[in-house]
Amino acid sequence: MKKYNFSAGPAILPYEVLQKASEAVLNFNGSGLSLIEISHRSKEFVAVIEEARTLALELLGLKNQGYQALFMQGDASMEFLRVPYNLLKINGKASYLDTGTWASGAIKQAKIFGNTEIIASSKDENYSYIPKNYSVSADSDYFHCTSNNTVYGTQMHEFPKLNVPLVCDMSSDIFSRVLDFSKFDLIYAGAQKNAGTSGVSLIVVKENILGKTGRAIPSILDYKEHILRESMYNTPAVFAVYTSLLTLKWIKEKGGITVLEKQNNAKAELLYNEIDNNPLFVGKAKKEDRSKMNVTFALKDKSLTERFDNLWQNAGISGLNGHRTVGDYRASIYNAMSLEGVQVLVDVMREFTRTV
Ligand code: PMP
């Protein structure tokens, strides 16, 4: 039986994507060769990465607007480093919003390169909210934020209007909701949540923000070099890129981000309603900043943990445990999770309350 997978990442993928990806491993497009044994320079694979790059821009509404999409190894953690390398000027300054584990990880890397100011942080309340009313200095080289905090279950619902480049780690909510993506100058996301499997990150960058730091950048870390080489500077993670292409095609076939956003809203509403109305549970994030991708909640009475865990595990649910650093529960309800899947979890919570 296929389980209901609520893992945070690597995470649930549409069944059609898994099916097509596995077929391609055995026989890619009827070629008699596996996708993972053909040259990345073959016309078959070049077509894959080109289509994936174009489709990523199309889905975000950024085609022909000065942006480039890249698929690169290193996942999101590599972008923590590549972003300051490419954008933080020698003797310049970067501004960061500290909203949790991954935002702090990005800050740590930027500090290696230069003056990095944390303009606001929600650490004081265990990252349960998104700071508001902060201002970003006009002399910053860029402002970095994390749109969705995978560990703590908070999500930015507003983005500041700025005169400096806006950089965003969208690893855990890219392609899940409609935003004016043209407000962003650089978006990056580890693919393993809404954009495929682990092994690549998607980077969408406005070309005119690059090449201004005054520092020499090693080629493998240089966005300009990767743009010049059409995202093929070195051997790409071919299977991961192909899985991303299949996932992006699935998003398009579903009707694009607009349609997915409606489904994501319905799923989040269903689950948060249960958390708020069920006397045994409590939500962990401040209501106004709740994430529609990672729903964090806790049992009010921790002595019931084992009984609840047995119930959801026996119902075919997987991956509901909170991040190892914070515990409790986290239901990751990415694009590929159906409303029916969320209903199974809600039914388990109700059943638990009835029988406890
Ligand atoms: N940013 C966010 C928002 C994440 O959720 C994660 C991982 N879950 C990362 C960055 C780090 O990603 P990776 O493991 O792909 O480097």
Tab-separated table of C-alpha atoms and ligand atoms in Angstrom:
chain	number	residue	atom	x	y	z
A	1	MET	CA	0.000	0.000	0.000
A	2	LYS	CA	1.302	3.480	-0.869
A	3	LYS	CA	1.639	5.477	2.336
A	4	TYR	CA	0.460	9.011	3.028
A	5	ASN	CA	3.808	10.748	3.034
A	6	PHE	CA	3.955	13.906	5.157
A	7	SER	CA	7.783	14.121	5.161
A	8	ALA	CA	9.431	17.521	4.921
A	9	GLY	CA	11.951	16.608	2.237
A	10	PRO	CA	12.793	14.577	0.288
A	11	ALA	CA	9.056	14.555	0.121
A	12	ILE	CA	5.975	13.292	-1.639
A	13	LEU	CA	6.024	13.490	-5.434
A	14	PRO	CA	3.088	12.998	-7.794
A	15	TYR	CA	2.669	9.305	-8.590
A	16	GLU	CA	2.865	10.011	-12.346
A	17	VAL	CA	6.242	11.642	-11.800
A	18	LEU	CA	7.578	8.618	-9.912
A	19	GLN	CA	6.263	6.322	-12.602
A	20	LYS	CA	7.772	8.258	-15.518
A	21	ALA	CA	11.078	8.790	-13.700
A	22	SER	CA	11.397	5.062	-13.012
A	23	GLU	CA	10.537	4.199	-16.616
A	24	ALA	CA	13.257	6.574	-17.832
A	25	VAL	CA	15.833	4.835	-15.643
A	26	LEU	CA	15.199	1.620	-17.559
A	27	ASN	CA	14.507	2.939	-21.044
A	28	PHE	CA	14.567	6.666	-21.729
A	29	ASN	CA	11.972	7.687	-24.338
A	30	GLY	CA	12.219	4.314	-26.069
A	31	SER	CA	15.920	4.880	-26.844
A	32	GLY	CA	17.041	1.527	-25.471
A	33	LEU	CA	19.266	3.424	-23.037
A	34	SER	CA	18.782	4.530	-19.468
A	35	LEU	CA	18.435	8.232	-18.709
A	36	ILE	CA	21.292	7.833	-16.228
A	37	GLU	CA	23.682	6.241	-18.697
A	38	ILE	CA	23.467	8.684	-21.611
A	39	SER	CA	25.824	11.607	-22.039
A	40	HIS	CA	24.674	14.863	-20.512
A	41	ARG	CA	25.843	16.450	-23.792
A	42	SER	CA	23.581	14.208	-25.879
A	43	LYS	CA	20.794	16.039	-27.670
A	44	GLU	CA	18.267	14.024	-25.623
A	45	PHE	CA	19.551	15.314	-22.281
A	46	VAL	CA	20.246	18.846	-23.523
A	47	ALA	CA	16.562	18.947	-24.509
A	48	VAL	CA	15.592	17.893	-20.963
A	49	ILE	CA	17.541	20.609	-19.168
A	50	GLU	CA	16.525	23.283	-21.675
A	51	GLU	CA	12.859	22.444	-21.288
A	52	ALA	CA	13.155	22.371	-17.496
A	53	ARG	CA	14.839	25.796	-17.438
A	54	THR	CA	12.236	27.330	-19.724
A	55	LEU	CA	9.306	25.762	-17.917
A	56	ALA	CA	10.531	26.961	-14.523
A	57	LEU	CA	10.547	30.550	-15.797
A	58	GLU	CA	7.188	30.102	-17.521
A	59	LEU	CA	5.470	28.772	-14.384
A	60	LEU	CA	6.793	31.719	-12.375
A	61	GLY	CA	5.710	34.195	-15.066
A	62	LEU	CA	9.316	35.279	-15.615
A	63	LYS	CA	9.971	34.355	-19.232
A	64	ASN	CA	11.657	37.058	-21.312
A	65	GLN	CA	12.106	39.369	-18.356
A	66	GLY	CA	15.869	39.231	-17.916
A	67	TYR	CA	15.894	36.131	-15.704
A	68	GLN	CA	17.797	32.871	-16.119
A	69	ALA	CA	16.903	29.547	-14.525
A	70	LEU	CA	19.692	27.167	-13.518
A	71	PHE	CA	19.719	23.661	-12.091
A	72	MET	CA	22.830	23.178	-10.004
A	73	GLN	CA	24.258	20.718	-7.525
A	74	GLY	CA	24.740	21.436	-3.863
A	75	ASP	CA	21.084	21.918	-3.032
A	76	ALA	CA	19.898	24.954	-1.119
A	77	SER	CA	22.821	24.871	1.316
A	78	MET	CA	25.195	25.617	-1.535
A	79	GLU	CA	23.193	28.747	-2.347
A	80	PHE	CA	23.741	29.983	1.239
A	81	LEU	CA	27.332	30.342	0.062
A	82	ARG	CA	26.900	31.130	-3.618
A	83	VAL	CA	24.582	34.060	-2.907
A	84	PRO	CA	27.080	36.141	-0.889
A	85	TYR	CA	29.946	35.079	-3.153
A	86	ASN	CA	28.061	36.516	-6.130
A	87	LEU	CA	26.270	39.480	-4.563
A	88	LEU	CA	28.087	40.763	-1.482
A	89	LYS	CA	30.544	43.428	-2.584
A	90	ILE	CA	34.026	43.708	-1.173
A	91	ASN	CA	33.510	46.137	1.759
A	92	GLY	CA	29.781	45.931	1.117
A	93	LYS	CA	26.916	44.876	3.353
A	94	ALA	CA	24.170	42.254	3.230
A	95	SER	CA	20.895	42.307	5.169
A	96	TYR	CA	19.209	39.144	6.381
A	97	LEU	CA	15.920	38.290	8.037
A	98	ASP	CA	16.386	35.580	10.662
A	99	THR	CA	13.295	33.388	10.728
A	100	GLY	CA	14.684	30.012	11.718
A	101	THR	CA	17.138	27.201	11.157
A	102	TRP	CA	17.668	27.694	7.436
A	103	ALA	CA	17.745	31.478	7.554
A	104	SER	CA	20.395	31.246	10.291
A	105	GLY	CA	22.326	28.784	8.131
A	106	ALA	CA	22.353	31.298	5.288
A	107	ILE	CA	23.473	34.076	7.658
A	108	LYS	CA	26.372	31.990	8.948
A	109	GLN	CA	27.731	31.562	5.428
A	110	ALA	CA	27.268	35.215	4.459
A	111	LYS	CA	29.270	36.297	7.514
A	112	ILE	CA	32.303	34.539	6.037
A	113	PHE	CA	32.208	37.005	3.148
A	114	GLY	CA	31.603	40.292	4.837
A	115	ASN	CA	29.411	42.607	6.807
A	116	THR	CA	26.120	40.787	7.347
A	117	GLU	CA	23.432	42.479	9.368
A	118	ILE	CA	20.451	40.695	10.843
A	119	ILE	CA	17.747	43.286	10.451
A	120	ALA	CA	15.133	41.373	12.438
A	121	SER	CA	14.819	37.988	14.107
A	122	SER	CA	12.082	35.906	15.680
A	123	LYS	CA	14.540	33.883	17.747
A	124	ASP	CA	13.171	35.540	20.911
A	125	GLU	CA	9.979	33.475	20.574
A	126	ASN	CA	11.494	30.302	19.226
A	127	TYR	CA	10.857	31.349	15.616
A	128	SER	CA	7.094	31.001	16.003
A	129	TYR	CA	6.378	34.173	14.028
A	130	ILE	CA	7.625	36.313	11.137
A	131	PRO	CA	9.101	39.681	12.156
A	132	LYS	CA	7.333	42.701	10.661
A	133	ASN	CA	8.021	46.440	10.398
A	134	TYR	CA	11.713	46.158	9.816
A	135	SER	CA	13.615	48.348	7.436
A	136	VAL	CA	16.434	47.487	5.098
A	137	SER	CA	19.225	49.995	4.632
A	138	ALA	CA	19.404	51.470	1.149
A	139	ASP	CA	23.140	50.803	1.039
A	140	SER	CA	22.744	47.043	1.406
A	141	ASP	CA	23.952	44.915	-1.476
A	142	TYR	CA	20.875	42.732	-1.076
A	143	PHE	CA	18.180	41.600	1.327
A	144	HIS	CA	17.800	37.863	1.996
A	145	CYS	CA	14.723	36.181	3.397
A	146	THR	CA	13.282	32.668	3.678
A	147	SER	CA	9.728	32.555	2.371
A	148	ASN	CA	8.739	29.428	4.263
A	149	ASN	CA	10.355	28.100	7.407
A	150	THR	CA	10.228	24.346	7.020
A	151	VAL	CA	11.221	23.539	10.593
A	152	TYR	CA	8.988	25.978	12.478
A	153	GLY	CA	5.973	26.076	10.155
A	154	THR	CA	5.879	29.811	9.495
A	155	GLN	CA	5.541	31.512	6.120
A	156	MET	CA	5.983	35.043	4.877
A	157	HIS	CA	2.689	36.341	3.518
A	158	GLU	CA	4.090	39.781	2.670
A	159	PHE	CA	7.415	40.744	1.148
A	160	PRO	CA	9.005	44.153	1.603
A	161	LYS	CA	9.198	46.677	-1.223
A	162	LEU	CA	12.861	47.505	-1.567
A	163	ASN	CA	15.378	49.460	-3.546
A	164	VAL	CA	17.980	46.745	-3.120
A	165	PRO	CA	17.957	43.265	-4.713
A	166	LEU	CA	15.513	40.874	-3.052
A	167	VAL	CA	16.889	37.353	-2.579
A	168	CYS	CA	14.662	34.574	-1.329
A	169	ASP	CA	15.146	30.979	-0.244
A	170	MET	CA	11.888	29.407	-1.470
A	171	SER	CA	12.986	25.826	-0.913
A	172	SER	CA	9.823	24.726	0.805
A	173	ASP	CA	7.099	26.737	-0.912
A	174	ILE	CA	8.169	27.406	-4.485
A	175	PHE	CA	5.380	26.709	-7.017
A	176	SER	CA	2.818	26.483	-4.188
A	177	ARG	CA	1.235	29.946	-4.397
A	178	VAL	CA	0.918	32.885	-6.708
A	179	LEU	CA	3.309	35.740	-5.982
A	180	ASP	CA	4.563	38.569	-8.107
A	181	PHE	CA	7.826	36.769	-8.741
A	182	SER	CA	9.191	39.740	-10.677
A	183	LYS	CA	9.687	41.479	-7.296
A	184	PHE	CA	12.466	38.998	-6.597
A	185	ASP	CA	15.946	39.315	-8.056
A	186	LEU	CA	17.162	35.900	-7.029
A	187	ILE	CA	15.078	32.912	-5.949
A	188	TYR	CA	16.574	29.589	-4.985
A	189	ALA	CA	15.117	26.297	-3.882
A	190	GLY	CA	16.418	22.840	-3.115
A	191	ALA	CA	14.333	20.748	-5.490
A	192	GLN	CA	13.327	18.005	-3.067
A	193	LYS	CA	9.996	19.433	-1.930
A	194	ASN	CA	7.861	21.015	-4.662
A	195	ALA	CA	10.318	20.867	-7.541
A	196	GLY	CA	11.582	17.302	-7.825
A	197	THR	CA	14.050	15.243	-5.861
A	198	SER	CA	17.279	15.989	-4.004
A	199	GLY	CA	20.521	16.528	-5.875
A	200	VAL	CA	19.771	19.861	-7.503
A	201	SER	CA	18.643	23.317	-6.614
A	202	LEU	CA	16.707	25.586	-8.905
A	203	ILE	CA	18.089	29.106	-9.100
A	204	VAL	CA	16.204	31.881	-10.839
A	205	VAL	CA	18.303	34.985	-11.132
A	206	LYS	CA	17.945	38.368	-12.768
A	207	GLU	CA	21.088	38.698	-14.823
A	208	ASN	CA	21.603	42.409	-14.240
A	209	ILE	CA	22.354	41.961	-10.520
A	210	LEU	CA	25.454	39.849	-11.229
A	211	GLY	CA	29.083	40.806	-11.741
A	212	LYS	CA	29.200	43.723	-9.303
A	213	THR	CA	31.120	42.433	-6.295
A	214	GLY	CA	34.669	43.191	-7.418
A	215	ARG	CA	35.801	39.738	-6.275
A	216	ALA	CA	37.078	36.813	-8.293
A	217	ILE	CA	34.629	33.958	-8.095
A	218	PRO	CA	35.633	30.322	-8.662
A	219	SER	CA	33.816	29.169	-11.805
A	220	ILE	CA	31.801	26.435	-10.125
A	221	LEU	CA	30.377	29.043	-7.731
A	222	ASP	CA	29.862	31.767	-10.311
A	223	TYR	CA	26.258	32.206	-11.502
A	224	LYS	CA	27.491	34.063	-14.588
A	225	GLU	CA	29.625	31.106	-15.604
A	226	HIS	CA	26.692	28.734	-15.202
A	227	ILE	CA	24.476	31.032	-17.266
A	228	LEU	CA	27.109	31.223	-19.987
A	229	ARG	CA	27.354	27.416	-20.063
A	230	GLU	CA	23.558	27.043	-20.120
A	231	SER	CA	23.481	25.250	-16.758
A	232	MET	CA	25.954	22.651	-18.074
A	233	TYR	CA	29.235	23.948	-16.660
A	234	ASN	CA	29.863	20.488	-15.289
A	235	THR	CA	27.963	17.208	-15.442
A	236	PRO	CA	24.507	17.995	-14.114
A	237	ALA	CA	22.647	15.668	-11.735
A	238	VAL	CA	20.816	14.141	-14.685
A	239	PHE	CA	18.250	12.080	-12.814
A	240	ALA	CA	17.377	14.945	-10.463
A	241	VAL	CA	17.041	17.410	-13.347
A	242	TYR	CA	14.784	15.002	-15.232
A	243	THR	CA	12.635	14.478	-12.117
A	244	SER	CA	12.343	18.257	-11.845
A	245	LEU	CA	11.232	18.462	-15.472
A	246	LEU	CA	8.547	15.835	-14.855
A	247	THR	CA	7.395	17.693	-11.733
A	248	LEU	CA	7.233	21.035	-13.562
A	249	LYS	CA	5.259	19.411	-16.394
A	250	TRP	CA	2.866	17.966	-13.823
A	251	ILE	CA	2.373	21.445	-12.332
A	252	LYS	CA	1.607	22.834	-15.786
A	253	GLU	CA	-0.814	20.011	-16.601
A	254	LYS	CA	-2.641	20.639	-13.317
A	255	GLY	CA	-3.285	24.206	-14.449
A	256	GLY	CA	-0.223	25.910	-12.998
A	257	ILE	CA	0.413	27.570	-9.664
A	258	THR	CA	-3.011	29.265	-9.535
A	259	VAL	CA	-4.814	25.944	-9.433
A	260	LEU	CA	-2.345	24.396	-6.981
A	261	GLU	CA	-2.644	27.380	-4.661
A	262	LYS	CA	-6.399	26.841	-4.328
A	263	GLN	CA	-5.843	23.181	-3.438
A	264	ASN	CA	-3.084	24.103	-1.001
A	265	ASN	CA	-5.359	26.634	0.702
A	266	ALA	CA	-8.099	24.023	1.088
A	267	LYS	CA	-5.678	21.459	2.533
A	268	ALA	CA	-4.191	23.919	5.019
A	269	GLU	CA	-7.626	25.134	6.100
A	270	LEU	CA	-8.836	21.594	6.713
A	271	LEU	CA	-5.849	20.718	8.880
A	272	TYR	CA	-5.596	23.986	10.831
A	273	ASN	CA	-9.338	23.850	11.559
A	274	GLU	CA	-8.862	20.447	13.119
A	275	ILE	CA	-5.856	21.596	15.147
A	276	ASP	CA	-7.774	24.627	16.418
A	277	ASN	CA	-10.974	22.743	17.221
A	278	ASN	CA	-9.576	19.526	18.602
A	279	PRO	CA	-9.055	19.867	22.387
A	280	LEU	CA	-5.999	17.572	22.398
A	281	PHE	CA	-3.838	19.552	19.959
A	282	VAL	CA	-2.303	22.981	19.676
A	283	GLY	CA	-0.723	24.760	16.698
A	284	LYS	CA	2.877	25.906	17.180
A	285	ALA	CA	3.130	28.909	14.859
A	286	LYS	CA	1.443	32.265	15.351
A	287	LYS	CA	-1.844	32.116	13.417
A	288	GLU	CA	-1.199	35.030	11.083
A	289	ASP	CA	2.162	33.590	10.050
A	290	ARG	CA	1.153	29.970	9.627
A	291	SER	CA	2.669	28.007	6.774
A	292	LYS	CA	0.450	26.359	4.206
A	293	MET	CA	3.206	23.872	3.415
A	294	ASN	CA	4.540	22.715	6.800
A	295	VAL	CA	1.898	22.541	9.497
A	296	THR	CA	3.485	22.261	12.954
A	297	PHE	CA	1.439	21.171	15.944
A	298	ALA	CA	1.781	19.467	19.312
A	299	LEU	CA	-0.140	17.300	21.700
A	300	LYS	CA	-1.161	19.308	24.764
A	301	ASP	CA	-0.600	16.231	26.917
A	302	LYS	CA	2.732	14.673	25.930
A	303	SER	CA	1.952	11.469	27.835
A	304	LEU	CA	-0.409	10.597	24.964
A	305	THR	CA	2.422	10.606	22.403
A	306	GLU	CA	2.823	6.861	22.044
A	307	ARG	CA	-0.905	6.269	21.601
A	308	PHE	CA	-1.189	8.966	18.943
A	309	ASP	CA	1.939	7.751	17.144
A	310	ASN	CA	0.580	4.218	16.989
A	311	LEU	CA	-2.711	5.425	15.582
A	312	TRP	CA	-1.287	7.484	12.692
A	313	GLN	CA	1.344	4.910	11.857
A	314	ASN	CA	-1.314	2.181	11.679
A	315	ALA	CA	-3.390	4.403	9.394
A	316	GLY	CA	-0.612	4.315	6.768
A	317	ILE	CA	0.723	7.791	7.566
A	318	SER	CA	4.465	8.397	7.364
A	319	GLY	CA	6.812	11.273	8.182
A	320	LEU	CA	4.651	13.158	10.675
A	321	ASN	CA	7.358	13.708	13.278
A	322	GLY	CA	8.597	17.232	13.789
A	323	HIS	CA	12.136	18.234	12.808
A	324	ARG	CA	14.652	16.493	15.082
A	325	THR	CA	15.620	19.800	16.705
A	326	VAL	CA	12.097	20.770	17.765
A	327	GLY	CA	10.077	17.550	18.086
A	328	ASP	CA	6.252	17.384	18.200
A	329	TYR	CA	4.505	17.050	14.826
A	330	ARG	CA	4.845	18.501	11.359
A	331	ALA	CA	2.600	17.653	8.446
A	332	SER	CA	4.256	18.722	5.221
A	333	ILE	CA	1.462	19.185	2.737
A	334	TYR	CA	3.328	20.037	-0.442
A	335	ASN	CA	1.739	20.287	-3.876
A	336	ALA	CA	1.642	16.527	-4.412
A	337	MET	CA	-0.281	15.825	-1.186
A	338	SER	CA	-3.975	15.436	-1.962
A	339	LEU	CA	-6.897	16.798	0.037
A	340	GLU	CA	-7.859	13.152	0.629
A	341	GLY	CA	-4.450	12.538	2.226
A	342	VAL	CA	-4.971	15.448	4.609
A	343	GLN	CA	-8.460	14.144	5.370
A	344	VAL	CA	-6.939	10.807	6.453
A	345	LEU	CA	-4.781	12.652	8.984
A	346	VAL	CA	-7.728	14.736	10.209
A	347	ASP	CA	-9.828	11.573	10.605
A	348	VAL	CA	-7.037	10.000	12.670
A	349	MET	CA	-6.907	13.075	14.933
A	350	ARG	CA	-10.695	12.915	15.408
A	351	GLU	CA	-10.651	9.197	16.056
A	352	PHE	CA	-7.897	9.741	18.617
A	353	THR	CA	-9.951	12.310	20.472
A	354	ARG	CA	-12.995	10.041	20.455
A	355	THR	CA	-11.152	7.055	21.850
A	356	VAL	CA	-8.541	8.470	24.196
B	1	PMP	N1	16.243	26.147	3.086
B	1	PMP	C1	15.077	25.628	3.469
B	1	PMP	C2	13.898	26.541	3.604
B	1	PMP	C3	14.964	24.268	3.738
B	1	PMP	O1	13.803	23.747	4.127
B	1	PMP	C4	16.103	23.444	3.606
B	1	PMP	C5	16.075	21.952	3.860
B	1	PMP	N2	14.955	21.412	4.318
B	1	PMP	C6	17.317	24.044	3.212
B	1	PMP	C7	17.339	25.380	2.947
B	1	PMP	C8	18.564	23.224	3.055
B	1	PMP	O2	18.394	22.490	1.935
B	1	PMP	P1	19.393	21.389	1.375
B	1	PMP	O3	19.350	20.258	2.324
B	1	PMP	O4	18.747	21.104	0.077
B	1	PMP	O5	20.723	21.984	1.249
